PDB file of C-alpha atoms and ligand atoms in Angstrom:
ATOM      1  CA  MET A  24     177.370 -69.567 -80.486  1.00  0.00           C
ATOM      2  CA  LYS A  25     176.286 -73.062 -81.561  1.00  0.00           C
ATOM      3  CA  THR A  26     172.665 -73.718 -80.661  1.00  0.00           C
ATOM      4  CA  ARG A  27     170.414 -76.754 -80.860  1.00  0.00           C
ATOM      5  CA  ILE A  28     166.686 -76.500 -80.192  1.00  0.00           C
ATOM      6  CA  THR A  29     164.599 -79.669 -79.861  1.00  0.00           C
ATOM      7  CA  VAL A  30     160.812 -79.629 -79.723  1.00  0.00           C
ATOM      8  CA  LEU A  31     159.838 -81.680 -76.647  1.00  0.00           C
ATOM      9  CA  CYS A  32     156.090 -81.016 -76.466  1.00  0.00           C
ATOM     10  CA  GLU A  33     153.786 -80.118 -79.307  1.00  0.00           C
ATOM     11  CA  ASN A  34     150.398 -81.086 -80.674  1.00  0.00           C
ATOM     12  CA  THR A  35     151.796 -83.498 -83.267  1.00  0.00           C
ATOM     13  CA  VAL A  36     154.468 -86.159 -83.453  1.00  0.00           C
ATOM     14  CA  GLY A  37     156.471 -86.594 -86.632  1.00  0.00           C
ATOM     15  CA  ARG A  38     158.448 -89.745 -85.878  1.00  0.00           C
ATOM     16  CA  VAL A  39     157.435 -92.842 -83.946  1.00  0.00           C
ATOM     17  CA  ILE A  40     158.870 -91.296 -80.808  1.00  0.00           C
ATOM     18  CA  GLY A  41     157.203 -89.494 -77.932  1.00  0.00           C
ATOM     19  CA  SER A  42     153.617 -88.315 -77.517  1.00  0.00           C
ATOM     20  CA  GLY A  43     151.690 -85.370 -78.856  1.00  0.00           C
ATOM     21  CA  GLU A  44     149.654 -83.078 -76.601  1.00  0.00           C
ATOM     22  CA  HIS A  45     148.078 -79.640 -76.843  1.00  0.00           C
ATOM     23  CA  GLY A  46     151.004 -77.574 -75.571  1.00  0.00           C
ATOM     24  CA  PHE A  47     154.541 -76.496 -76.265  1.00  0.00           C
ATOM     25  CA  SER A  48     158.021 -77.019 -74.874  1.00  0.00           C
ATOM     26  CA  ALA A  49     161.498 -76.829 -76.365  1.00  0.00           C
ATOM     27  CA  PHE A  50     164.906 -77.866 -75.028  1.00  0.00           C
ATOM     28  CA  ILE A  51     167.738 -75.464 -75.814  1.00  0.00           C
ATOM     29  CA  GLU A  52     171.396 -76.506 -75.888  1.00  0.00           C
ATOM     30  CA  THR A  53     174.114 -73.900 -76.443  1.00  0.00           C
ATOM     31  CA  ASP A  54     177.911 -73.800 -76.045  1.00  0.00           C
ATOM     32  CA  HIS A  55     177.323 -72.467 -72.524  1.00  0.00           C
ATOM     33  CA  ASP A  56     174.586 -74.662 -71.059  1.00  0.00           C
ATOM     34  CA  ASN A  57     171.030 -75.951 -71.427  1.00  0.00           C
ATOM     35  CA  SER A  58     167.663 -74.281 -70.839  1.00  0.00           C
ATOM     36  CA  LEU A  59     164.041 -75.306 -71.063  1.00  0.00           C
ATOM     37  CA  PHE A  60     161.458 -73.081 -72.722  1.00  0.00           C
ATOM     38  CA  ASP A  61     157.905 -73.915 -71.537  1.00  0.00           C
ATOM     39  CA  THR A  62     156.849 -77.269 -70.135  1.00  0.00           C
ATOM     40  CA  GLY A  63     153.859 -78.475 -72.192  1.00  0.00           C
ATOM     41  CA  ASN A  64     150.617 -79.415 -70.435  1.00  0.00           C
ATOM     42  CA  GLY A  65     152.243 -81.967 -68.174  1.00  0.00           C
ATOM     43  CA  HIS A  66     151.533 -85.325 -69.752  1.00  0.00           C
ATOM     44  CA  ALA A  67     154.462 -85.739 -72.116  1.00  0.00           C
ATOM     45  CA  ILE A  68     157.403 -83.605 -70.975  1.00  0.00           C
ATOM     46  CA  VAL A  69     159.267 -86.289 -69.003  1.00  0.00           C
ATOM     47  CA  SER A  70     158.581 -89.245 -71.302  1.00  0.00           C
ATOM     48  CA  ASN A  71     159.337 -87.195 -74.426  1.00  0.00           C
ATOM     49  CA  SER A  72     162.578 -85.860 -72.931  1.00  0.00           C
ATOM     50  CA  LEU A  73     163.676 -89.456 -72.251  1.00  0.00           C
ATOM     51  CA  ALA A  74     162.655 -90.637 -75.713  1.00  0.00           C
ATOM     52  CA  LEU A  75     164.562 -87.743 -77.290  1.00  0.00           C
ATOM     53  CA  ASN A  76     167.577 -88.205 -75.016  1.00  0.00           C
ATOM     54  CA  LYS A  77     167.354 -84.749 -73.442  1.00  0.00           C
ATOM     55  CA  ASP A  78     168.245 -84.758 -69.758  1.00  0.00           C
ATOM     56  CA  LEU A  79     165.939 -82.255 -68.031  1.00  0.00           C
ATOM     57  CA  ARG A  80     168.216 -82.354 -64.970  1.00  0.00           C
ATOM     58  CA  THR A  81     170.795 -80.416 -67.011  1.00  0.00           C
ATOM     59  CA  ALA A  82     168.456 -77.444 -67.601  1.00  0.00           C
ATOM     60  CA  ARG A  83     170.096 -74.482 -65.860  1.00  0.00           C
ATOM     61  CA  ARG A  84     166.938 -72.391 -66.109  1.00  0.00           C
ATOM     62  CA  VAL A  85     163.307 -72.658 -67.176  1.00  0.00           C
ATOM     63  CA  PHE A  86     161.486 -69.989 -69.167  1.00  0.00           C
ATOM     64  CA  LEU A  87     157.691 -69.741 -69.092  1.00  0.00           C
ATOM     65  CA  SER A  88     156.339 -67.850 -72.089  1.00  0.00           C
ATOM     66  CA  HIS A  89     153.007 -67.107 -70.335  1.00  0.00           C
ATOM     67  CA  GLY A  90     150.650 -68.523 -67.735  1.00  0.00           C
ATOM     68  CA  HIS A  91     148.458 -70.800 -69.856  1.00  0.00           C
ATOM     69  CA  GLY A  92     148.273 -74.391 -68.646  1.00  0.00           C
ATOM     70  CA  ASP A  93     149.459 -75.877 -71.935  1.00  0.00           C
ATOM     71  CA  HIS A  94     152.843 -74.169 -71.375  1.00  0.00           C
ATOM     72  CA  THR A  95     153.123 -74.391 -67.589  1.00  0.00           C
ATOM     73  CA  GLY A  96     151.403 -77.701 -66.746  1.00  0.00           C
ATOM     74  CA  GLY A  97     154.621 -79.730 -66.823  1.00  0.00           C
ATOM     75  CA  LEU A  98     156.491 -77.476 -64.406  1.00  0.00           C
ATOM     76  CA  PRO A  99     156.110 -79.691 -61.282  1.00  0.00           C
ATOM     77  CA  GLU A 100     157.436 -82.747 -63.171  1.00  0.00           C
ATOM     78  CA  VAL A 101     160.368 -80.698 -64.442  1.00  0.00           C
ATOM     79  CA  LEU A 102     161.128 -79.315 -60.970  1.00  0.00           C
ATOM     80  CA  LYS A 103     161.121 -82.821 -59.477  1.00  0.00           C
ATOM     81  CA  LEU A 104     164.065 -83.513 -61.799  1.00  0.00           C
ATOM     82  CA  THR A 105     165.951 -80.211 -61.709  1.00  0.00           C
ATOM     83  CA  GLY A 106     165.514 -79.390 -58.035  1.00  0.00           C
ATOM     84  CA  LYS A 107     166.337 -75.745 -57.317  1.00  0.00           C
ATOM     85  CA  VAL A 108     166.282 -73.821 -60.572  1.00  0.00           C
ATOM     86  CA  ASP A 109     165.558 -70.290 -61.799  1.00  0.00           C
ATOM     87  CA  VAL A 110     162.141 -70.011 -63.440  1.00  0.00           C
ATOM     88  CA  HIS A 111     161.912 -66.875 -65.576  1.00  0.00           C
ATOM     89  CA  ALA A 112     158.444 -65.466 -66.212  1.00  0.00           C
ATOM     90  CA  HIS A 113     156.252 -62.382 -66.113  1.00  0.00           C
ATOM     91  CA  PRO A 114     154.483 -61.712 -62.756  1.00  0.00           C
ATOM     92  CA  SER A 115     151.039 -62.119 -64.373  1.00  0.00           C
ATOM     93  CA  ILE A 116     151.536 -65.842 -65.075  1.00  0.00           C
ATOM     94  CA  PHE A 117     149.721 -66.484 -61.777  1.00  0.00           C
ATOM     95  CA  LEU A 118     146.437 -64.869 -62.908  1.00  0.00           C
ATOM     96  CA  ASP A 119     143.312 -67.043 -63.185  1.00  0.00           C
ATOM     97  CA  ARG A 120     142.720 -67.648 -66.880  1.00  0.00           C
ATOM     98  CA  ILE A 121     139.411 -68.794 -68.358  1.00  0.00           C
ATOM     99  CA  ALA A 122     138.781 -69.822 -71.962  1.00  0.00           C
ATOM    100  CA  VAL A 123     135.183 -69.471 -73.146  1.00  0.00           C
ATOM    101  CA  ARG A 124     133.887 -71.409 -76.118  1.00  0.00           C
ATOM    102  CA  LYS A 125     130.544 -70.517 -77.656  1.00  0.00           C
ATOM    103  CA  VAL A 126     128.284 -73.497 -78.233  1.00  0.00           C
ATOM    104  CA  GLU A 127     124.718 -73.661 -79.432  1.00  0.00           C
ATOM    105  CA  GLY A 128     122.527 -72.059 -76.806  1.00  0.00           C
ATOM    106  CA  GLY A 129     125.342 -71.043 -74.486  1.00  0.00           C
ATOM    107  CA  GLU A 130     129.007 -71.337 -73.713  1.00  0.00           C
ATOM    108  CA  VAL A 131     131.534 -73.730 -72.199  1.00  0.00           C
ATOM    109  CA  ARG A 132     134.084 -72.343 -69.755  1.00  0.00           C
ATOM    110  CA  ARG A 133     137.454 -73.979 -69.167  1.00  0.00           C
ATOM    111  CA  PHE A 134     140.138 -73.047 -66.642  1.00  0.00           C
ATOM    112  CA  ALA A 135     143.158 -72.271 -68.827  1.00  0.00           C
ATOM    113  CA  GLY A 136     145.695 -70.865 -66.364  1.00  0.00           C
ATOM    114  CA  LEU A 137     148.544 -72.156 -64.242  1.00  0.00           C
ATOM    115  CA  VAL A 138     146.924 -74.798 -62.040  1.00  0.00           C
ATOM    116  CA  TYR A 139     149.629 -74.946 -59.352  1.00  0.00           C
ATOM    117  CA  LYS A 140     150.139 -72.657 -56.362  1.00  0.00           C
ATOM    118  CA  LYS A 141     153.290 -70.546 -56.427  1.00  0.00           C
ATOM    119  CA  THR A 142     154.265 -71.842 -52.985  1.00  0.00           C
ATOM    120  CA  TYR A 143     153.974 -75.471 -54.179  1.00  0.00           C
ATOM    121  CA  LEU A 144     156.213 -74.737 -57.164  1.00  0.00           C
ATOM    122  CA  GLU A 145     158.699 -72.978 -54.867  1.00  0.00           C
ATOM    123  CA  PHE A 146     158.573 -75.961 -52.525  1.00  0.00           C
ATOM    124  CA  LEU A 147     159.591 -78.156 -55.464  1.00  0.00           C
ATOM    125  CA  GLY A 148     162.551 -75.869 -56.234  1.00  0.00           C
ATOM    126  CA  ALA A 149     161.301 -73.019 -58.413  1.00  0.00           C
ATOM    127  CA  ASN A 150     163.150 -69.772 -57.842  1.00  0.00           C
ATOM    128  CA  PHE A 151     160.903 -67.342 -59.696  1.00  0.00           C
ATOM    129  CA  VAL A 152     162.779 -64.562 -61.464  1.00  0.00           C
ATOM    130  CA  LEU A 153     160.033 -62.221 -62.629  1.00  0.00           C
ATOM    131  CA  ASN A 154     160.474 -59.648 -65.382  1.00  0.00           C
ATOM    132  CA  GLN A 155     158.244 -57.227 -67.254  1.00  0.00           C
ATOM    133  CA  GLU A 156     160.918 -55.517 -69.335  1.00  0.00           C
ATOM    134  CA  PHE A 157     163.167 -56.761 -72.127  1.00  0.00           C
ATOM    135  CA  SER A 158     166.057 -58.378 -70.293  1.00  0.00           C
ATOM    136  CA  GLU A 159     169.328 -60.191 -70.951  1.00  0.00           C
ATOM    137  CA  VAL A 160     169.295 -63.387 -68.907  1.00  0.00           C
ATOM    138  CA  GLN A 161     172.732 -64.487 -70.046  1.00  0.00           C
ATOM    139  CA  LYS A 162     175.087 -63.220 -72.729  1.00  0.00           C
ATOM    140  CA  GLY A 163     173.190 -63.512 -76.005  1.00  0.00           C
ATOM    141  CA  LEU A 164     169.999 -64.833 -74.372  1.00  0.00           C
ATOM    142  CA  PHE A 165     167.117 -62.377 -73.977  1.00  0.00           C
ATOM    143  CA  LEU A 166     163.505 -62.334 -72.807  1.00  0.00           C
ATOM    144  CA  THR A 167     161.256 -59.869 -74.593  1.00  0.00           C
ATOM    145  CA  GLY A 168     159.234 -58.795 -71.529  1.00  0.00           C
ATOM    146  CA  GLU A 169     155.905 -57.132 -72.321  1.00  0.00           C
ATOM    147  CA  VAL A 170     155.422 -56.514 -76.023  1.00  0.00           C
ATOM    148  CA  PRO A 171     153.807 -53.236 -77.163  1.00  0.00           C
ATOM    149  CA  ARG A 172     150.759 -53.863 -79.351  1.00  0.00           C
ATOM    150  CA  CYS A 173     151.431 -51.764 -82.443  1.00  0.00           C
ATOM    151  CA  THR A 174     150.045 -53.432 -85.543  1.00  0.00           C
ATOM    152  CA  SER A 175     146.464 -52.657 -86.510  1.00  0.00           C
ATOM    153  CA  PHE A 176     145.682 -56.233 -87.588  1.00  0.00           C
ATOM    154  CA  GLU A 177     146.823 -58.271 -84.562  1.00  0.00           C
ATOM    155  CA  LYS A 178     143.964 -58.556 -82.090  1.00  0.00           C
ATOM    156  CA  ASN A 179     143.415 -60.282 -78.756  1.00  0.00           C
ATOM    157  CA  ASP A 180     141.934 -63.768 -78.938  1.00  0.00           C
ATOM    158  CA  PRO A 181     138.279 -63.018 -78.025  1.00  0.00           C
ATOM    159  CA  SER A 182     137.821 -66.405 -76.311  1.00  0.00           C
ATOM    160  CA  LEU A 183     140.423 -65.715 -73.612  1.00  0.00           C
ATOM    161  CA  PHE A 184     139.530 -64.106 -70.304  1.00  0.00           C
ATOM    162  CA  VAL A 185     141.053 -63.417 -66.943  1.00  0.00           C
ATOM    163  CA  GLU A 186     139.019 -63.648 -63.747  1.00  0.00           C
ATOM    164  CA  ILE A 187     139.478 -60.704 -61.418  1.00  0.00           C
ATOM    165  CA  ASP A 188     137.305 -60.373 -58.279  1.00  0.00           C
ATOM    166  CA  GLY A 189     134.860 -62.930 -59.678  1.00  0.00           C
ATOM    167  CA  LYS A 190     134.410 -61.043 -62.963  1.00  0.00           C
ATOM    168  CA  LEU A 191     135.601 -62.150 -66.392  1.00  0.00           C
ATOM    169  CA  VAL A 192     137.478 -59.504 -68.344  1.00  0.00           C
ATOM    170  CA  GLN A 193     139.149 -59.840 -71.737  1.00  0.00           C
ATOM    171  CA  ASP A 194     142.662 -61.212 -71.293  1.00  0.00           C
ATOM    172  CA  THR A 195     145.321 -59.073 -72.958  1.00  0.00           C
ATOM    173  CA  LEU A 196     148.000 -61.648 -72.046  1.00  0.00           C
ATOM    174  CA  MET A 197     150.584 -59.010 -71.122  1.00  0.00           C
ATOM    175  CA  ASP A 198     152.636 -61.862 -69.616  1.00  0.00           C
ATOM    176  CA  ASP A 199     153.236 -63.286 -73.104  1.00  0.00           C
ATOM    177  CA  GLN A 200     156.946 -63.082 -73.823  1.00  0.00           C
ATOM    178  CA  SER A 201     159.342 -64.795 -76.163  1.00  0.00           C
ATOM    179  CA  LEU A 202     162.968 -65.852 -76.035  1.00  0.00           C
ATOM    180  CA  VAL A 203     165.688 -64.410 -78.251  1.00  0.00           C
ATOM    181  CA  LEU A 204     169.058 -66.058 -78.855  1.00  0.00           C
ATOM    182  CA  ASP A 205     171.736 -64.068 -80.602  1.00  0.00           C
ATOM    183  CA  THR A 206     173.885 -66.587 -82.501  1.00  0.00           C
ATOM    184  CA  GLY A 207     176.194 -63.863 -83.791  1.00  0.00           C
ATOM    185  CA  LYS A 208     175.008 -64.733 -87.289  1.00  0.00           C
ATOM    186  CA  GLY A 209     171.388 -63.758 -86.755  1.00  0.00           C
ATOM    187  CA  LEU A 210     168.694 -63.977 -84.108  1.00  0.00           C
ATOM    188  CA  ILE A 211     166.619 -67.002 -83.175  1.00  0.00           C
ATOM    189  CA  LEU A 212     163.170 -66.023 -81.928  1.00  0.00           C
ATOM    190  CA  LEU A 213     161.352 -68.682 -79.933  1.00  0.00           C
ATOM    191  CA  LEU A 214     157.636 -68.014 -79.418  1.00  0.00           C
ATOM    192  CA  GLY A 215     155.350 -69.643 -76.854  1.00  0.00           C
ATOM    193  CA  CYS A 216     151.877 -68.767 -78.146  1.00  0.00           C
ATOM    194  CA  ALA A 217     152.637 -65.293 -79.563  1.00  0.00           C
ATOM    195  CA  HIS A 218     149.541 -63.867 -77.882  1.00  0.00           C
ATOM    196  CA  SER A 219     151.129 -60.407 -78.270  1.00  0.00           C
ATOM    197  CA  GLY A 220     150.970 -60.862 -82.039  1.00  0.00           C
ATOM    198  CA  MET A 221     153.797 -62.449 -83.993  1.00  0.00           C
ATOM    199  CA  ILE A 222     154.551 -59.273 -85.931  1.00  0.00           C
ATOM    200  CA  ASN A 223     154.405 -57.073 -82.805  1.00  0.00           C
ATOM    201  CA  ILE A 224     156.941 -59.428 -81.224  1.00  0.00           C
ATOM    202  CA  VAL A 225     159.307 -59.286 -84.216  1.00  0.00           C
ATOM    203  CA  HIS A 226     159.129 -55.451 -84.275  1.00  0.00           C
ATOM    204  CA  HIS A 227     159.813 -55.316 -80.532  1.00  0.00           C
ATOM    205  CA  VAL A 228     162.846 -57.624 -80.869  1.00  0.00           C
ATOM    206  CA  VAL A 229     164.255 -55.572 -83.773  1.00  0.00           C
ATOM    207  CA  ASN A 230     163.751 -52.396 -81.706  1.00  0.00           C
ATOM    208  CA  LYS A 231     165.413 -53.756 -78.600  1.00  0.00           C
ATOM    209  CA  THR A 232     168.362 -55.584 -80.191  1.00  0.00           C
ATOM    210  CA  GLY A 233     168.949 -53.208 -83.096  1.00  0.00           C
ATOM    211  CA  LYS A 234     169.286 -56.321 -85.283  1.00  0.00           C
ATOM    212  CA  GLN A 235     167.050 -57.270 -88.198  1.00  0.00           C
ATOM    213  CA  LYS A 236     168.397 -60.599 -89.359  1.00  0.00           C
ATOM    214  CA  PHE A 237     166.568 -63.685 -88.092  1.00  0.00           C
ATOM    215  CA  LYS A 238     168.158 -67.108 -88.392  1.00  0.00           C
ATOM    216  CA  ALA A 239     164.788 -68.522 -87.435  1.00  0.00           C
ATOM    217  CA  ILE A 240     161.392 -67.854 -85.926  1.00  0.00           C
ATOM    218  CA  LEU A 241     160.179 -70.929 -84.089  1.00  0.00           C
ATOM    219  CA  GLY A 242     157.274 -71.961 -81.843  1.00  0.00           C
ATOM    220  CA  GLY A 243     153.579 -71.223 -81.477  1.00  0.00           C
ATOM    221  CA  THR A 244     152.208 -68.342 -83.539  1.00  0.00           C
ATOM    222  CA  HIS A 245     148.486 -68.455 -82.592  1.00  0.00           C
ATOM    223  CA  LEU A 246     147.694 -67.791 -86.246  1.00  0.00           C
ATOM    224  CA  ASP A 247     145.026 -70.518 -86.219  1.00  0.00           C
ATOM    225  CA  PHE A 248     142.781 -68.423 -83.975  1.00  0.00           C
ATOM    226  CA  LEU A 249     142.718 -65.363 -86.183  1.00  0.00           C
ATOM    227  CA  THR A 250     140.660 -64.192 -89.090  1.00  0.00           C
ATOM    228  CA  PRO A 251     141.880 -65.005 -92.634  1.00  0.00           C
ATOM    229  CA  GLU A 252     142.592 -61.263 -93.124  1.00  0.00           C
ATOM    230  CA  GLN A 253     144.813 -61.196 -90.041  1.00  0.00           C
ATOM    231  CA  LEU A 254     146.696 -64.263 -91.256  1.00  0.00           C
ATOM    232  CA  GLU A 255     147.292 -62.704 -94.678  1.00  0.00           C
ATOM    233  CA  GLU A 256     148.460 -59.396 -93.129  1.00  0.00           C
ATOM    234  CA  SER A 257     150.862 -61.332 -90.883  1.00  0.00           C
ATOM    235  CA  ILE A 258     152.267 -63.238 -93.878  1.00  0.00           C
ATOM    236  CA  LYS A 259     152.664 -59.993 -95.821  1.00  0.00           C
ATOM    237  CA  ALA A 260     154.617 -58.458 -92.920  1.00  0.00           C
ATOM    238  CA  LEU A 261     156.795 -61.567 -92.479  1.00  0.00           C
ATOM    239  CA  LYS A 262     157.723 -61.514 -96.166  1.00  0.00           C
ATOM    240  CA  GLN A 263     159.175 -58.022 -95.739  1.00  0.00           C
ATOM    241  CA  MET A 264     161.531 -59.243 -93.030  1.00  0.00           C
ATOM    242  CA  GLU A 265     164.881 -60.976 -93.210  1.00  0.00           C
ATOM    243  CA  ILE A 266     164.017 -64.477 -91.955  1.00  0.00           C
ATOM    244  CA  GLU A 267     166.015 -67.567 -92.962  1.00  0.00           C
ATOM    245  CA  LYS A 268     163.709 -70.194 -91.504  1.00  0.00           C
ATOM    246  CA  ILE A 269     160.156 -70.362 -90.132  1.00  0.00           C
ATOM    247  CA  GLY A 270     159.596 -73.387 -87.912  1.00  0.00           C
ATOM    248  CA  VAL A 271     156.115 -73.131 -86.477  1.00  0.00           C
ATOM    249  CA  SER A 272     154.354 -75.380 -83.972  1.00  0.00           C
ATOM    250  CA  HIS A 273     151.378 -75.757 -81.641  1.00  0.00           C
ATOM    251  CA  CYS A 274     148.752 -72.987 -81.917  1.00  0.00           C
ATOM    252  CA  THR A 275     149.791 -72.191 -85.495  1.00  0.00           C
ATOM    253  CA  GLY A 276     147.306 -74.803 -86.679  1.00  0.00           C
ATOM    254  CA  MET A 277     147.345 -76.721 -89.936  1.00  0.00           C
ATOM    255  CA  LYS A 278     145.544 -74.078 -91.995  1.00  0.00           C
ATOM    256  CA  ALA A 279     147.989 -71.300 -91.141  1.00  0.00           C
ATOM    257  CA  ALA A 280     150.969 -73.683 -91.337  1.00  0.00           C
ATOM    258  CA  SER A 281     149.910 -74.674 -94.855  1.00  0.00           C
ATOM    259  CA  ARG A 282     149.689 -71.020 -95.899  1.00  0.00           C
ATOM    260  CA  LEU A 283     153.150 -70.349 -94.454  1.00  0.00           C
ATOM    261  CA  HIS A 284     154.519 -73.392 -96.290  1.00  0.00           C
ATOM    262  CA  GLN A 285     153.009 -72.098 -99.536  1.00  0.00           C
ATOM    263  CA  GLU A 286     154.647 -68.704 -99.049  1.00  0.00           C
ATOM    264  CA  PHE A 287     158.020 -69.683 -97.612  1.00  0.00           C
ATOM    265  CA  GLY A 288     158.662 -72.956 -99.466  1.00  0.00           C
ATOM    266  CA  ASN A 289     161.759 -74.757 -98.220  1.00  0.00           C
ATOM    267  CA  ARG A 290     162.418 -72.034 -95.636  1.00  0.00           C
ATOM    268  CA  PHE A 291     159.369 -73.465 -93.804  1.00  0.00           C
ATOM    269  CA  VAL A 292     159.533 -76.391 -91.354  1.00  0.00           C
ATOM    270  CA  TYR A 293     156.745 -77.767 -89.172  1.00  0.00           C
ATOM    271  CA  GLY A 294     158.190 -78.206 -85.669  1.00  0.00           C
ATOM    272  CA  CYS A 295     156.496 -81.344 -84.345  1.00  0.00           C
ATOM    273  CA  VAL A 296     157.702 -83.381 -81.333  1.00  0.00           C
ATOM    274  CA  GLY A 297     161.278 -84.490 -82.010  1.00  0.00           C
ATOM    275  CA  THR A 298     162.129 -81.805 -84.563  1.00  0.00           C
ATOM    276  CA  VAL A 299     165.707 -80.621 -84.069  1.00  0.00           C
ATOM    277  CA  PHE A 300     166.860 -77.188 -85.212  1.00  0.00           C
ATOM    278  CA  ASP A 301     170.632 -76.763 -85.428  1.00  0.00           C
ATOM    279  CA  PHE A 302     172.238 -73.350 -85.790  1.00  0.00           C
TER     280      PHE A 302
HETATM  281 FE1  FE2 B 151     149.452 -72.505 -76.193  1.00  0.00          FE
HETATM  282 FE1  FE2 B 152     148.428 -69.537 -74.702  1.00  0.00          FE
END
C-alpha cells in the first residue's frame, strides 16, 4: 500500500508556506482513499490545507487522537468542508480537561479540552464512531484504542487534570490513541500526543499486530514534558526496536528532538508544517 502523510498543523513551519500553531494534524493519502488525523487547534487547518494542496473535502474519515483542544479545535472547520463524515475517537474525548501551570505564589488554570458540544459537531456532520479497544477501521488501518501503561519510566504529565463533579483529578488520558498503517513492508505509527507513553504505545502495537518492523514513527511524542531520565529511558528503548525513520512533531519539543537527532542521525526527521512522508 502506497502511503503519503503530510503534516498540516504543527508548532513550526519549515518552508514559507502555511502557519505554525500549538497543535497537530496530518493528512493521510493511501491507494484506497484519504483520511485526516487530528485537526490542530483550529487556526491553521483550512489555510494550511489549501497552501499544501490537500483537499479536506476528500477526507473519508477523521481520527481524533484524544480530546485536547490542540488536536480537536479545528474539527468544526473540517466538518464544514467534509459534511457528513465518520469521526473516530475514544468516548472520553468529551471530558472537561484542565491544564494547571505553577507560577510564583500560585497557579494558572487553562481549559485544555474539546471546546465544542457533541451535538454541535453532529449538527455539522460528525458521525462519532467511538472505540476503546484496538480496532481495524479499514484493511491495514488500525486504531490502538486504550494503551496499557506498562513501562516503569513513562508517567502521566502532572500538569494535566480532568474535572469531574467540580473536582480536579489527575488526567490519565485513557482516550489517547494512535493510528497504525500496515504498508505490507512495515508499520507506520502516527502519534497524536503519546500521552500513554511512546514506548507503551509501541509495545501495544507490536502485541496487537504481531509485527515488529516499523517503517516510521511519526507525530507528537510528549517527550518535552518529561524528566531527562524518562527521555533517556525512552531513547534506550527505541534503540532496541526496528524503526526505519523517526519523524517527530509538536509536543516532542526542541530539546527531545535534538536528542533523538543525535541518536538516530539521518533516520531522524523533524515533521514541521508541510513535511511530506512518502512510503
Ligand atoms: Fe498536543
Ligand atoms: Fe495532548
